[in-house]
Coordinates of C-alpha atoms and ligand atoms in Angstrom, one line a residue:
M1 CA -4.6 -19.6 19.6
R2 CA -6.3 -17.3 17.2
V3 CA -5.5 -17.6 13.5
V4 CA -5.8 -14.5 11.3
S5 CA -5.7 -15.2 7.6
L6 CA -4.7 -12.2 5.5
A7 CA -5.7 -12.0 1.9
S8 CA -2.2 -11.3 0.6
E9 CA 1.4 -10.5 1.8
D10 CA 0.6 -6.8 1.5
D11 CA -2.9 -6.9 3.0
F12 CA -2.5 -3.8 5.3
T13 CA -6.3 -3.3 5.6
G14 CA -6.9 -6.9 6.6
W15 CA -4.1 -6.7 9.2
R16 CA -5.3 -3.3 10.5
D17 CA -8.9 -4.4 10.9
A18 CA -8.0 -7.7 12.6
A19 CA -5.4 -6.1 14.8
R20 CA -7.7 -3.4 16.0
G21 CA -10.4 -5.9 17.0
L22 CA -7.8 -8.1 18.8
A23 CA -6.1 -5.3 20.6
R24 CA -9.4 -3.9 21.8
A25 CA -10.3 -7.4 23.0
G26 CA -7.0 -7.4 24.9
V27 CA -5.7 -10.5 23.1
P28 CA -1.9 -10.9 23.7
A29 CA 0.5 -11.1 20.8
S30 CA 1.6 -14.6 21.9
E31 CA -1.9 -15.9 21.2
I32 CA -2.2 -14.9 17.6
L33 CA -0.9 -16.7 14.5
W34 CA -0.8 -14.5 11.5
Q35 CA -0.9 -16.2 8.1
V36 CA -1.3 -15.2 4.5
G37 CA -4.0 -17.0 2.4
D38 CA -5.5 -20.2 3.5
A39 CA -2.3 -21.9 4.5
P40 CA -3.3 -25.0 6.5
T41 CA -2.5 -25.0 10.1
D42 CA -2.7 -28.0 12.4
L43 CA -3.2 -26.0 15.5
F44 CA -6.6 -26.1 17.2
A45 CA -7.3 -22.6 16.1
D46 CA -10.1 -20.4 17.3
E47 CA -10.6 -18.5 14.0
A48 CA -13.2 -16.0 15.1
V49 CA -12.2 -12.8 16.9
L50 CA -14.7 -12.8 19.7
P51 CA -16.2 -9.4 20.5
P52 CA -14.9 -8.3 23.9
A53 CA -17.2 -7.9 26.8
A54 CA -15.9 -4.4 27.4
P55 CA -13.7 -3.2 24.5
R56 CA -10.5 -1.2 25.5
P57 CA -10.3 2.2 23.9
L58 CA -7.5 2.2 21.3
K59 CA -6.0 5.5 20.1
V60 CA -3.5 5.0 17.4
P61 CA -1.2 7.9 16.4
R62 CA -0.7 8.7 12.7
A63 CA 3.0 7.9 13.0
F64 CA 2.2 4.4 13.9
L65 CA -0.1 3.9 10.9
D66 CA 2.6 5.4 8.6
L67 CA 5.2 3.0 10.1
A68 CA 2.8 0.0 9.8
Q69 CA 1.9 0.8 6.2
S70 CA 5.5 0.5 5.1
A71 CA 6.7 -2.2 7.5
I72 CA 3.8 -4.5 6.5
L73 CA 5.4 -4.8 3.1
H74 CA 8.6 -6.2 4.4
R75 CA 9.4 -9.8 3.5
D76 CA 10.0 -10.8 7.2
P77 CA 7.1 -13.1 8.2
K78 CA 7.3 -11.8 11.7
R79 CA 6.3 -8.3 10.6
F80 CA 2.5 -8.8 11.4
A81 CA 3.3 -10.0 14.9
L82 CA 5.8 -7.3 15.7
L83 CA 3.5 -4.6 14.6
Y84 CA 0.7 -6.1 16.6
T85 CA 3.0 -6.2 19.7
L86 CA 3.5 -2.5 19.4
L87 CA -0.1 -1.8 18.7
A88 CA -1.5 -3.8 21.6
G89 CA 1.2 -2.6 24.0
D90 CA 1.3 1.1 23.5
P91 CA 1.3 2.5 19.9
H92 CA 2.5 5.9 21.2
R93 CA 5.9 4.2 21.8
V94 CA 6.4 4.8 18.1
A95 CA 7.8 8.2 19.0
D96 CA 10.5 6.6 21.2
Q97 CA 13.4 6.2 18.8
A98 CA 15.4 4.3 21.5
D99 CA 12.8 1.6 21.8
P100 CA 14.3 -1.6 20.3
L101 CA 11.0 -2.8 18.8
V102 CA 10.4 0.6 17.2
R103 CA 13.9 0.6 15.9
R104 CA 13.4 -2.8 14.3
L105 CA 10.2 -1.8 12.7
E106 CA 11.7 1.5 11.5
A107 CA 14.5 -0.4 9.9
M108 CA 12.0 -2.6 8.1
A109 CA 10.0 0.4 6.9
R110 CA 13.2 2.0 5.7
Q111 CA 14.2 -1.1 3.7
V112 CA 10.8 -1.2 2.2
R113 CA 10.9 2.4 1.1
Q114 CA 14.3 1.8 -0.4
D115 CA 12.9 -1.1 -2.4
I116 CA 10.0 1.0 -3.6
H117 CA 12.5 3.6 -4.8
K118 CA 14.7 1.0 -6.5
M119 CA 11.7 -0.4 -8.4
R120 CA 10.9 3.2 -9.6
A121 CA 14.4 3.8 -10.6
F122 CA 15.3 0.5 -12.2
V123 CA 12.3 -0.9 -14.0
R124 CA 13.1 -0.9 -17.7
F125 CA 10.5 -1.6 -20.3
R126 CA 11.1 -3.6 -23.4
E127 CA 9.0 -3.0 -26.5
V128 CA 6.8 -5.9 -27.7
R129 CA 4.8 -5.6 -30.9
D130 CA 1.9 -7.9 -31.5
A131 CA 1.7 -9.3 -35.0
L132 CA -1.9 -7.9 -35.4
P133 CA -2.5 -4.1 -35.4
F134 CA -4.5 -2.4 -32.6
P135 CA -8.2 -3.2 -33.2
G136 CA -10.1 -0.3 -34.6
T137 CA -7.2 2.2 -35.3
G138 CA -4.9 -0.1 -37.2
E139 CA -2.0 1.4 -35.3
P140 CA 0.9 -1.0 -34.4
N141 CA -0.1 -2.9 -31.3
T142 CA 2.8 -2.0 -28.9
R143 CA 3.1 -3.0 -25.3
Y144 CA 6.1 -2.3 -23.0
V145 CA 7.0 -5.2 -20.7
A146 CA 9.4 -5.1 -17.8
W147 CA 10.7 -7.7 -15.5
F148 CA 11.5 -6.8 -11.9
E149 CA 12.5 -8.8 -8.8
P150 CA 11.6 -6.9 -5.7
E151 CA 13.1 -7.7 -2.3
H152 CA 9.9 -7.0 -0.4
H153 CA 6.1 -7.1 -1.2
I154 CA 6.1 -3.6 -2.8
V155 CA 4.7 -4.2 -6.3
R156 CA 1.1 -3.4 -5.6
A157 CA 2.1 -0.4 -3.5
N158 CA 4.1 1.0 -6.5
A159 CA 1.4 0.4 -9.1
R160 CA -0.1 3.9 -8.9
F161 CA 3.3 5.4 -9.5
F162 CA 3.8 3.6 -12.8
V163 CA 0.2 4.4 -13.9
E164 CA 0.9 8.1 -13.4
R165 CA 4.3 8.0 -15.0
F166 CA 3.4 5.9 -18.0
T167 CA -0.3 6.8 -18.4
S168 CA -0.4 6.7 -22.2
M169 CA 1.6 3.5 -22.6
R170 CA 0.3 0.0 -22.6
W171 CA 2.6 -1.8 -20.2
S172 CA 3.1 -4.9 -18.0
I173 CA 5.4 -5.3 -15.1
L174 CA 6.2 -8.9 -14.4
T175 CA 7.5 -10.0 -11.0
P176 CA 7.8 -13.4 -9.2
E177 CA 4.9 -12.3 -6.9
L178 CA 2.3 -10.9 -9.3
S179 CA 2.1 -9.1 -12.6
L180 CA 0.6 -5.7 -13.3
H181 CA -1.0 -4.7 -16.6
W182 CA -2.1 -1.2 -17.7
D183 CA -4.0 -0.7 -20.9
T184 CA -4.0 3.2 -20.7
E185 CA -7.3 3.1 -18.8
T186 CA -7.5 0.1 -16.5
L187 CA -5.0 -1.5 -14.2
S188 CA -5.3 -5.3 -13.8
E189 CA -3.4 -7.9 -11.9
G190 CA -2.2 -11.2 -13.1
P191 CA -0.4 -14.2 -11.5
S192 CA 3.3 -14.5 -10.7
T193 CA 5.7 -14.8 -13.6
T194 CA 9.3 -15.9 -14.3
K195 CA 12.0 -14.1 -16.1
A196 CA 11.4 -16.4 -19.1
D197 CA 8.0 -14.7 -19.6
A198 CA 9.6 -11.4 -20.2
P199 CA 11.0 -10.4 -23.6
G200 CA 14.7 -10.3 -24.3
E201 CA 16.8 -7.8 -26.3
D202 CA 14.9 -5.2 -28.3
P203 CA 15.1 -1.7 -29.9
V204 CA 14.0 0.2 -26.8
E205 CA 17.1 -1.1 -25.0
D206 CA 19.3 0.9 -27.4
I207 CA 17.5 4.0 -26.3
W208 CA 18.2 3.2 -22.6
K209 CA 21.8 2.3 -23.4
T210 CA 22.4 5.6 -25.3
Y211 CA 20.8 7.6 -22.5
Y212 CA 22.8 5.9 -19.9
A213 CA 26.0 6.3 -21.8
S214 CA 25.2 10.0 -22.2
I215 CA 24.6 10.6 -18.5
F216 CA 27.5 8.5 -17.4
N217 CA 30.0 11.0 -16.2
P218 CA 33.4 9.3 -15.6
A219 CA 34.6 12.3 -13.6
R220 CA 32.1 11.3 -11.0
L221 CA 32.8 7.6 -11.1
K222 CA 32.8 6.0 -7.8
T223 CA 32.2 2.3 -8.1
G224 CA 31.2 1.9 -4.5
M225 CA 28.6 4.6 -4.8
M226 CA 27.3 3.0 -8.1
L227 CA 27.0 -0.3 -6.4
K228 CA 25.2 1.2 -3.5
E229 CA 22.7 2.9 -5.7
M230 CA 22.3 0.1 -8.2
P231 CA 22.9 -3.2 -6.3
R232 CA 24.3 -6.0 -8.3
R233 CA 21.0 -7.9 -8.0
Y234 CA 19.4 -5.3 -10.3
W235 CA 22.2 -5.2 -12.8
K236 CA 21.4 -8.4 -14.5
N237 CA 17.9 -7.1 -15.5
M238 CA 19.1 -3.8 -16.8
P239 CA 20.2 -3.4 -20.5
E240 CA 22.5 -0.5 -19.7
T241 CA 24.5 -2.6 -17.3
A242 CA 25.9 -4.4 -20.3
L243 CA 27.7 -1.1 -20.8
V244 CA 28.9 -0.6 -17.2
R245 CA 31.9 -2.9 -17.4
E246 CA 33.1 -1.2 -20.5
L247 CA 32.3 2.3 -19.2
V248 CA 34.2 1.6 -16.0
A249 CA 37.2 0.2 -17.9
T250 CA 37.4 3.2 -20.1
A251 CA 36.5 5.8 -17.5
R252 CA 40.0 7.1 -17.1
Q253 CA 40.5 7.7 -20.8
R254 CA 37.1 9.2 -21.1
E255 CA 37.8 11.5 -18.1
T256 CA 41.0 12.7 -19.6
A257 CA 39.3 13.2 -23.0
M258 CA 36.4 15.0 -21.4
V259 CA 38.6 17.4 -19.4
A260 CA 40.5 18.2 -22.6
T261 CA 37.4 18.7 -24.7
Q262 CA 34.9 20.1 -22.3
P263 CA 35.4 23.4 -20.6
R264 CA 32.9 22.5 -17.8
P265 CA 33.1 19.2 -15.9
G266 CA 30.0 17.2 -16.2
G267 CA 29.2 18.5 -19.7
N268 CA 27.3 15.4 -20.7
I269 CA 25.0 15.6 -17.7
E270 CA 24.5 19.2 -18.7
G271 CA 23.2 18.0 -22.1
A272 CA 20.8 15.6 -20.4
W273 CA 19.6 18.4 -18.1
Q274 CA 19.0 20.8 -21.0
A275 CA 17.0 18.2 -22.8
L276 CA 14.9 17.7 -19.6
R277 CA 14.4 21.4 -19.1
D278 CA 13.3 21.8 -22.8
E279 CA 10.8 18.9 -22.3
A280 CA 9.5 20.5 -19.1
A281 CA 8.8 23.7 -21.0
H282 CA 5.8 21.9 -22.6
C283 CA 4.5 20.3 -19.4
T284 CA 0.8 19.8 -19.1
R285 CA 0.8 17.3 -16.2
C286 CA -1.5 19.6 -14.2
D287 CA -3.6 22.6 -15.0
L288 CA -1.1 25.2 -13.7
F289 CA 0.5 25.6 -17.1
R290 CA -2.7 27.2 -18.4
H291 CA -2.3 30.6 -16.6
A292 CA 1.4 30.8 -15.8
T293 CA 3.7 32.7 -18.2
Q294 CA 6.3 29.9 -18.4
I295 CA 7.8 27.0 -16.5
V296 CA 10.4 28.0 -14.0
F297 CA 12.9 25.1 -14.0
G298 CA 15.7 24.6 -11.5
E299 CA 19.0 26.3 -12.1
G300 CA 22.6 26.0 -11.0
P301 CA 25.5 23.6 -11.6
V302 CA 24.2 20.1 -12.5
D303 CA 27.0 18.6 -10.4
A304 CA 26.2 20.7 -7.3
R305 CA 26.6 18.9 -4.0
M306 CA 23.7 20.9 -2.6
M307 CA 20.1 21.3 -3.9
I308 CA 17.7 23.8 -2.5
V309 CA 14.0 23.3 -3.1
G310 CA 11.4 26.1 -2.7
E311 CA 7.7 25.9 -3.0
Q312 CA 6.8 27.4 -6.4
P313 CA 7.8 30.4 -8.4
G314 CA 6.2 33.7 -7.4
D315 CA 5.0 36.6 -9.6
Q316 CA 8.5 37.8 -10.5
E317 CA 10.0 34.4 -11.0
D318 CA 7.1 33.6 -13.4
L319 CA 8.0 36.6 -15.5
A320 CA 11.8 36.1 -15.3
G321 CA 11.7 32.3 -15.8
R322 CA 14.2 31.9 -12.9
P323 CA 13.7 30.7 -9.3
F324 CA 14.1 33.0 -6.3
V325 CA 14.6 36.3 -8.0
G326 CA 11.7 38.3 -6.3
P327 CA 11.4 39.4 -2.7
A328 CA 11.6 35.9 -1.2
G329 CA 14.7 35.4 -3.4
E330 CA 16.3 38.5 -1.9
M331 CA 15.7 37.2 1.6
F332 CA 17.0 33.8 0.6
D333 CA 20.2 35.4 -0.9
R334 CA 20.8 37.4 2.2
A335 CA 20.4 34.3 4.4
M336 CA 22.7 32.2 2.1
A337 CA 25.4 34.9 2.2
Q338 CA 25.2 35.1 6.0
A339 CA 25.4 31.3 6.2
G340 CA 28.5 31.4 4.0
I341 CA 27.0 29.4 1.1
D342 CA 27.7 30.6 -2.4
R343 CA 24.4 30.5 -4.3
D344 CA 26.3 29.9 -7.5
T345 CA 27.5 26.5 -6.2
V346 CA 24.0 25.3 -5.4
Y347 CA 21.2 23.9 -7.6
V348 CA 18.1 25.8 -6.8
T349 CA 14.7 24.6 -7.8
N350 CA 11.0 24.4 -6.7
A351 CA 8.7 21.6 -5.7
V352 CA 6.1 23.0 -8.2
K353 CA 7.4 24.7 -11.4
H354 CA 4.5 26.8 -12.5
F355 CA 3.2 29.9 -10.7
K356 CA -0.2 29.4 -9.1
F357 CA -2.1 32.5 -8.3
E358 CA -5.5 34.2 -8.0
R359 CA -6.2 37.5 -9.8
R360 CA -7.2 40.4 -7.7
G361 CA -7.6 43.4 -10.0
K362 CA -4.2 43.8 -11.7
R363 CA -2.4 41.8 -9.0
R364 CA -1.6 38.1 -9.1
I365 CA -1.8 36.8 -5.6
H366 CA 0.2 33.6 -4.7
S367 CA -2.0 30.6 -4.1
K368 CA -0.6 27.5 -2.4
P369 CA -0.2 24.4 -4.7
D370 CA -2.4 21.5 -3.7
A371 CA -1.3 17.9 -3.1
G372 CA -2.3 16.8 -6.6
E373 CA -0.2 19.6 -8.2
V374 CA 2.8 18.8 -6.0
Q375 CA 2.4 15.1 -7.0
A376 CA 2.1 16.0 -10.7
C377 CA 5.3 18.0 -10.5
R378 CA 7.2 15.2 -8.7
W379 CA 8.1 13.8 -12.1
W380 CA 10.4 16.8 -12.9
Y381 CA 11.7 17.0 -9.4
E382 CA 12.8 13.3 -9.5
Q383 CA 14.4 13.7 -12.9
E384 CA 16.4 16.7 -11.6
R385 CA 17.5 14.6 -8.6
L386 CA 18.6 11.7 -10.8
L387 CA 20.9 14.0 -12.8
V388 CA 22.2 16.3 -10.0
K389 CA 22.4 13.5 -7.3
P390 CA 22.7 16.1 -4.5
E391 CA 24.4 15.0 -1.3
M392 CA 22.4 17.5 0.7
T393 CA 18.9 18.8 -0.2
I394 CA 17.4 21.7 1.8
A395 CA 13.6 22.0 1.6
L396 CA 12.3 25.5 2.3
G397 CA 8.8 25.2 3.8
A398 CA 6.2 22.6 4.0
T399 CA 5.5 22.1 0.3
A400 CA 9.2 21.5 -0.5
A401 CA 9.4 19.2 2.6
R402 CA 6.5 17.2 1.2
Q403 CA 8.2 16.8 -2.1
L404 CA 11.5 15.9 -0.4
L405 CA 10.1 13.3 1.9
G406 CA 7.2 12.1 -0.2
K407 CA 4.6 12.8 2.5
A408 CA 3.1 15.7 4.4
V409 CA 5.2 16.7 7.4
T410 CA 5.2 19.7 9.8
I411 CA 8.2 22.0 9.8
T412 CA 8.4 21.8 13.6
A413 CA 8.7 18.1 13.6
T414 CA 11.4 17.9 10.9
R415 CA 13.3 21.1 11.0
G416 CA 17.1 21.5 11.5
R417 CA 18.4 18.0 11.4
A418 CA 19.9 15.7 8.7
I419 CA 17.4 13.2 7.4
E420 CA 18.6 10.2 5.4
L421 CA 16.8 9.9 2.1
P422 CA 15.8 6.6 0.6
E423 CA 17.3 7.5 -2.8
G424 CA 20.7 8.4 -1.1
G425 CA 21.9 11.7 0.3
L426 CA 20.7 13.8 3.1
G427 CA 17.6 16.0 3.4
W428 CA 17.2 19.1 5.7
V429 CA 14.0 21.0 6.4
T430 CA 13.7 24.6 7.3
I431 CA 11.3 27.5 6.9
H432 CA 10.4 29.3 3.7
P433 CA 11.9 32.8 3.4
S434 CA 8.5 34.3 2.5
F435 CA 7.4 33.3 6.1
L436 CA 9.9 36.0 7.3
L437 CA 8.4 38.5 4.9
R438 CA 5.0 38.0 6.3
M439 CA 6.0 38.5 10.0
P440 CA 4.7 41.8 11.2
D441 CA 6.9 41.9 14.4
R442 CA 10.3 43.1 13.3
S443 CA 12.2 41.8 16.3
K444 CA 10.6 38.4 16.0
A445 CA 11.4 38.4 12.3
E446 CA 15.0 39.1 13.1
D447 CA 15.2 36.2 15.5
E448 CA 13.5 33.9 12.9
F449 CA 15.9 35.1 10.3
A450 CA 18.9 34.2 12.5
A451 CA 17.4 30.8 13.1
F452 CA 17.0 30.3 9.3
V453 CA 20.6 31.2 8.8
E454 CA 21.6 28.7 11.5
D455 CA 19.6 26.0 9.7
L456 CA 21.4 26.7 6.5
K457 CA 24.8 26.7 8.3
G458 CA 23.8 23.3 9.9
A459 CA 23.0 21.8 6.5
A460 CA 26.3 23.1 5.1
K461 CA 28.2 21.6 8.0
A462 CA 26.4 18.2 7.7
L463 CA 27.5 18.2 4.1
S464 CA 31.1 18.9 4.8
Ligands
URA501 N1 9.2 31.2 -3.6 C1 9.6 30.0 -3.9 O1 9.3 29.0 -3.2 N2 10.3 29.8 -5.0 C2 10.6 30.8 -5.8 O2 11.3 30.5 -6.8 C3 10.2 32.1 -5.4 C4 9.5 32.3 -4.3

C-alpha cells in the first residue's frame, strides 16, 4: 500500500504531482491510500513513490484537469481515489458523459461550483472598529468581518474573488476550516474559527437589510425558488434573513400596494438597477474607461426572463451609450425578429462595458478585450444578473461565453444547447452577429445566419 499525504483538503497540486507519478508507474488505485496532513496510519505503508523502470506515457486532456480542479474541493473523502481511478484508467473517458465514474465526478464538481457561487453571493461583512485609530493616518481602524460555513473545501479557491471585489477594504472571512485576512495589500491565512469569533449585530447590517428590502419584489415571490437560491443553512448567518419572514408574510399586501402605486411591475428592482448603472458610469476597474466615450450598460426590462450578452460595445454603441445599435446590432435585430423574439422583452448587455479599440487615422477599430478586462467587468455583469435573475441567458460569441460560464470555451463545443448555470437558470451559447458581417461568401453567410436564427429559436423554446 502506498500512502500519499496531501498538505491540505484542497491540495490540488500535491494530488496532481503524486497522481501523475503513480499513474506513470502503473500503480493501481486499489494500492493507494490518500490522506490529508500527517494523519497516522497503522498500515505498513510504502511512503515513497518509486520511479518506474519504464514510465508509461500519460496524456491528460484539459477537460480532465478542469474536472479535477473542481472535484478535488468536494468534501467526499473518496474524491482523491475516484479522480485517480479515472486518471490511471483513461483520462480521455472524461468526454464520455454516460460513464458512471465521470458522472459521479461531474456531479461533485457541480456541487463545488455551486458552493463557490453561494459563498460569493452570501458572505456578509460586519463592521468592526478597533478602539485605537489606524497607525500613521489617525483614521478609524475599521475591519469588515464575515462568518461563512461552506459545504466543501472552497474557501481558499474563493480568496482571489474577494480580494478583487473588496480590494480597498480590510476584511476577514472566518470559516470552520480556515480564516482569510486581507489588509488591502496582503492576503494571509489563519486557523479555523467558530461562529463565536465573528461579531454580532452592527450598523452595516442595516445597510444590507435596507438593500435587501428594496430589491425584494413581492410580485416575484416564489418561496421554493428563494429556498433553492438561498438554502436555509445560509439563512441563519445573513442579517437580511431576519426580514424574510416578515417580507413573506406581508408580500400579498405589498404586491397589491405595489401594483396600485407603481405603473411598472418590479419598480423597486428598477431603482436598484438605476443605482447600479449610475455607479458603473464611474467605473475604473480596468483601463478601458480612459479612451471610451462612456460606459454602455445593459438595457431592457429588469424582470426579463431572457438576457442576451454580447462582447463589448462597438464604435456606434460607444457614441450612443446603448448596446447593439450599430451594424452588428442590425444583424442581431434581424435574427431576433426571424426567431420570433421581441427585443423589447429581453435584457441586452455586454460582457465588457467599455469600447476597446485601436486608432487608425480617423477610424476606431474594434480590438478584442483580454481576459483581465473580461474579469474586471465581471463585477457589473454579476450585479446585473443578481437583479434580473434571467431564466435563460444567451451568450453571443466566445467573450460572452467566457463571462457566462466563467472560463474560456469554444463556440463549437458549447453551441446550441441548454447549459445549467451554477447560479440558477440556463445558459445558451451561439455565434456573435459580427462574425456574419465578416464572412465574404454570401451564400455561406446566409447559411450561418439561418443557423444563428435556429440557435435563438432553440433558446426561446428551452425557456418556454
Ligand atoms: N457587439 C457587441 O458585442 N455588443 C454591442 O453592443 C455591439 C456590438
